[in-house]
Coordinates of C-alpha atoms in Angstrom, one line a residue:
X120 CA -29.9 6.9 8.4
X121 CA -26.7 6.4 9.9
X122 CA -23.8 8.8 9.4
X123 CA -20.2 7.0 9.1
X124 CA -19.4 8.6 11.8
X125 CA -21.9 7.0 14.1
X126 CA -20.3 3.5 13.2
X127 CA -18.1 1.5 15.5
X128 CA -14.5 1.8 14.2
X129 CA -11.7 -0.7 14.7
X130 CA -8.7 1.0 16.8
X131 CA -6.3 1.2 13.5
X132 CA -9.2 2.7 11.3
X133 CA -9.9 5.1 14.7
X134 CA -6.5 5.9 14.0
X135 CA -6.4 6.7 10.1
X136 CA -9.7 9.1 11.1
X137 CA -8.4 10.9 13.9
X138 CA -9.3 14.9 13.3
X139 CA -11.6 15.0 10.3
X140 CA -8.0 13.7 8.1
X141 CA -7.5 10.6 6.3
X142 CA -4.4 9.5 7.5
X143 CA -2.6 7.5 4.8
X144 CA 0.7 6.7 5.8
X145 CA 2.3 8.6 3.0
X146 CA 4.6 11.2 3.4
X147 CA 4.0 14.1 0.5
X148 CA 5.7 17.5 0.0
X149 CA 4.1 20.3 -1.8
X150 CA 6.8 22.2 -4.1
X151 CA 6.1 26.1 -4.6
X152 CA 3.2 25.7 -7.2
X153 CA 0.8 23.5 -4.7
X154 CA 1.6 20.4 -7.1
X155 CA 1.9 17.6 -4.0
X156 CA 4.2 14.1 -4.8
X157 CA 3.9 11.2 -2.6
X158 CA 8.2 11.1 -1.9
X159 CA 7.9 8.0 1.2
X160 CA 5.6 6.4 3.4
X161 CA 5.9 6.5 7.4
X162 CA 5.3 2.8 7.5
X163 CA 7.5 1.1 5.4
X164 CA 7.9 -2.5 6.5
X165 CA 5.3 -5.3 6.6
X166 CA 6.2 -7.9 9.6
X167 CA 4.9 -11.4 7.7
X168 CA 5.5 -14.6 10.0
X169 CA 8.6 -12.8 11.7
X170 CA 9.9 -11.5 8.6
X171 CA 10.7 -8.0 8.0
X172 CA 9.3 -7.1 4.1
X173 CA 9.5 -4.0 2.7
X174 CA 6.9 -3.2 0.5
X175 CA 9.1 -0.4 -1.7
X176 CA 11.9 -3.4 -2.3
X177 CA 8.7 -5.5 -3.6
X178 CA 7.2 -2.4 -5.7
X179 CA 11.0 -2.1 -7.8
X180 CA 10.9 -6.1 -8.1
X181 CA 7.8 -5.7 -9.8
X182 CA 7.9 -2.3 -11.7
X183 CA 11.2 -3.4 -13.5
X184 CA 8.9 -6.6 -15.4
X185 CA 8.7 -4.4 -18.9
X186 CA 4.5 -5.1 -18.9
X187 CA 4.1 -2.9 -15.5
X188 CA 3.7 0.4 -15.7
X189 CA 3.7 1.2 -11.9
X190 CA 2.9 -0.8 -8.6
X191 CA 2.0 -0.4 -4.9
X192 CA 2.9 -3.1 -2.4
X193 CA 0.9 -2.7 1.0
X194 CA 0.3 -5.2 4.1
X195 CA -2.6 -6.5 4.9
X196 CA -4.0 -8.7 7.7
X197 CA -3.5 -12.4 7.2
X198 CA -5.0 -14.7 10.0
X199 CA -1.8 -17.3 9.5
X200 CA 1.2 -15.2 9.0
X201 CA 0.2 -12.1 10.9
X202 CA 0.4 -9.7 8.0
X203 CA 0.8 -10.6 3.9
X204 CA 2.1 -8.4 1.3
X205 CA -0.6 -7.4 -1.8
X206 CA 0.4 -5.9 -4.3
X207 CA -1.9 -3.7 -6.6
X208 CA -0.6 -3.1 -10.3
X209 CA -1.2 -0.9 -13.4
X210 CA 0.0 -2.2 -16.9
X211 CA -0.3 -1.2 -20.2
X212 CA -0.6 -4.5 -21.6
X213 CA -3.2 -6.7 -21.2
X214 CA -1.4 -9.9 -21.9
X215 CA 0.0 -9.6 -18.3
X216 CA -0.5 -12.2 -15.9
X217 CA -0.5 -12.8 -12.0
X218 CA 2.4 -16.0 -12.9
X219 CA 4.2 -14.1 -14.7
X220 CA 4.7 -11.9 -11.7
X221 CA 5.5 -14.7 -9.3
X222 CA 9.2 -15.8 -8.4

């Protein structure tokens, strides 16, 4: 069979491979005991129809709702609007819904 890295890769996932690392995007320190945090991201704006968004400015809209326990807010491709913001969240209650989210 194929290995993955025999597969064509798109120019941005080319990127994220580059020298055996997964290149996330997030910017982590390591304090003295090897326990590593996630502190930033190196891109931190999402350019949707001309608009600067921010995705951290999304993630405190959403993780100060009382149901969400924490959120990620990322850019992805979006064929009308260049890029659109998604946002991935974990809740402790399962009554939460996407409207209740919405603006």
């Amino acid at each position: 069979g194929k290995k993955f890295s025999d597969l064509p890769l798109s120019e941005e996932t080319a990127k994220a491979l580059a020298g055996g690392w997964l290149h996330t995007g997030d910017i982590v320190v390591r304090d003295a005991s090897g326990l590593m945090r996630i502190v930033d991201r190196a891109k931190d704006m999402v350019i949707v129809s001309g608009f600067n968004v921010y995705p951290s400015e999304i993630e405190a809209v959403i993780t100060a709702h009382p149901k969400v326990v924490e959120c990620a807010a990322i850019g992805v491709p979006d064929a009308e609007s260049g890029e659109r913001v998604k946002a991935f969240v974990v809740t402790g209650d399962p009554s939460l819904t996407e409207e209740e989210l919405r603006p």
